[in-house]
XYZ file of C-alpha atoms in Angstrom:
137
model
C 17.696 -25.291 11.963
C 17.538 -21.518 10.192
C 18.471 -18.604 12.500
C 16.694 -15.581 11.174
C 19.813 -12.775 11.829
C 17.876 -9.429 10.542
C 16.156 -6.387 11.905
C 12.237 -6.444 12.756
C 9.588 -4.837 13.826
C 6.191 -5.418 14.958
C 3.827 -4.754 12.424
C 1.010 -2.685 14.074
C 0.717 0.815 12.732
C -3.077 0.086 11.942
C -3.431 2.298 9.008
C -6.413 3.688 7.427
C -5.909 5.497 4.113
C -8.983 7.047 2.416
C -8.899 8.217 -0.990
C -11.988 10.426 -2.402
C -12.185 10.868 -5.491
C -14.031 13.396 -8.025
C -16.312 10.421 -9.550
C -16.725 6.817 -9.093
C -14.879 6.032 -12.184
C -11.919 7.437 -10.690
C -12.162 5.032 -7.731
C -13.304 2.001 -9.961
C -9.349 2.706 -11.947
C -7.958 2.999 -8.887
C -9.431 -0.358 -7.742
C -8.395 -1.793 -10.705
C -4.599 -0.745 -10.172
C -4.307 -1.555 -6.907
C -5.984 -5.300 -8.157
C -3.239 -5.477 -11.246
C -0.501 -4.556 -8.614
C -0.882 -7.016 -6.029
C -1.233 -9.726 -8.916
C 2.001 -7.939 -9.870
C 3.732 -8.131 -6.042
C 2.555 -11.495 -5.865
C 4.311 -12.775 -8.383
C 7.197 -10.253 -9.086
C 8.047 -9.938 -5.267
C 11.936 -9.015 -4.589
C 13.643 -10.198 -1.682
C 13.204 -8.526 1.074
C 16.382 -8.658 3.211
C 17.496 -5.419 3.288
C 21.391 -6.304 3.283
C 21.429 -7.729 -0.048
C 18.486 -6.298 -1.828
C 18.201 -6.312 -5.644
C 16.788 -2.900 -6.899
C 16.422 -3.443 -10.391
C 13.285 -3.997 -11.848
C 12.668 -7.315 -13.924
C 11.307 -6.317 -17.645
C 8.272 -7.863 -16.386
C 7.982 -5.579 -13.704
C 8.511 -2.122 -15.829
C 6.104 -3.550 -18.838
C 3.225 -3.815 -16.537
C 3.958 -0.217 -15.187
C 4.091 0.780 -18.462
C 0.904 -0.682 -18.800
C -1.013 0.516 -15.977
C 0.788 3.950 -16.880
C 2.050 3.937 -13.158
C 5.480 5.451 -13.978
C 6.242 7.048 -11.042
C 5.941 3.753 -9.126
C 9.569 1.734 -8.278
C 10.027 -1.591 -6.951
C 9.241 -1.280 -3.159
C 6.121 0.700 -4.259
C 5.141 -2.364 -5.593
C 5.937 -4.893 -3.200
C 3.897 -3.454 -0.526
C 0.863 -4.758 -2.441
C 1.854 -8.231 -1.450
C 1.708 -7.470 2.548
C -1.654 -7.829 3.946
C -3.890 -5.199 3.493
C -7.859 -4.154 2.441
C -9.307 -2.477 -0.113
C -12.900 -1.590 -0.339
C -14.575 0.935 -2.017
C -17.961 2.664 -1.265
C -18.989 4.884 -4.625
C -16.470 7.484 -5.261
C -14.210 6.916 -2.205
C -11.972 3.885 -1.703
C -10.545 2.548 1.860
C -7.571 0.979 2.422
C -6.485 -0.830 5.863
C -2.521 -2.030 6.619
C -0.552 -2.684 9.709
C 2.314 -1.382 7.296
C 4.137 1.910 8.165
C 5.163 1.690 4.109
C 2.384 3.368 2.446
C 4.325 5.243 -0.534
C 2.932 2.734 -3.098
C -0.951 3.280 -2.253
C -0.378 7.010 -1.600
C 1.121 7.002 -5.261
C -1.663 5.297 -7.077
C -4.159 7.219 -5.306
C -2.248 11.013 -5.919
C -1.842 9.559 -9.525
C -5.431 9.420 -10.000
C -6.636 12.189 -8.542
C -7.501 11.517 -4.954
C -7.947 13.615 -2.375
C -6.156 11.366 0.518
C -6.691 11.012 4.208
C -4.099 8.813 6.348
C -4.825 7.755 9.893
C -3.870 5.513 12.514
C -6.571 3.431 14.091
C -4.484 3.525 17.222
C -5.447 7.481 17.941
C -8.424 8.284 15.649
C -11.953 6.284 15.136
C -13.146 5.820 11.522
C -15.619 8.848 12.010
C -12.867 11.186 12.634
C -13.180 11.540 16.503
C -10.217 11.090 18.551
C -9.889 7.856 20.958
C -10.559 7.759 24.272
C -7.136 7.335 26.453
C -7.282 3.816 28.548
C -8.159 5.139 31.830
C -8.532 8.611 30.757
């Protein structure tokens, strides 16, 4: 029998991130990041128990940044591309949905390219930008 011994929390921020960009090209290299990264996450994923984590990025890791010229990007940037999350883009504007409060590493390719960025949580706000209703209230 394993006994997980580690600190947790329930994932349930419901996160919408909108990035709007100046054309659609701008959202179609964004799209294609975000695609290359979680490729990346999946298969360059650190541990992620936070008492022993290794920081240091593999060689694989830094060439494909390199790549992607996505410098400003470290390690737990990219690992939050291997949690669950959406990605769909509509033209020039590209939204992203995660239960993650970790956002740093979409918020980073976005702001790289040029987005204007809007972060919400579908907890208090509906996706047309009108607050939610209160139960009971």
């Amino acid at each position: 029998m394993k006994i997980w011994h580690s600190y947790g929390s329930e994932h349930s921020m419901d996160l919408v991130l909108i990035g709007k960009f100046e054309s659609v090209s701008g959202a179609e290299a964004a799209i294609e990041r975000m695609e290359a990264l979680k490729a990346l996450a999946e298969s360059e994923r650190s541990d992620d128990d936070w008492r022993c984590r290794d920081e240091r990025m593999p060689d694989a890791l830094v060439d494909e940044l390199v790549r992607l010229k996505l410098y400003e990007l470290g390690r737990s940037d990219v690992d939050i591309y291997a949690f669950d999350h959406s990605v769909e883009r509509n033209g020039s504007i590209i939204r992203i949905w995660t239960e993650e409060s970790e956002i740093q590493g979409f918020l980073k390719v976005l702001l790289h390219l040029g987005a204007r960025v809007e972060v919400f949580s579908r907890h208090d706000w509906n996706e047309d930008g009108t607050p939610r209703k209160a139960a009971g209230g």
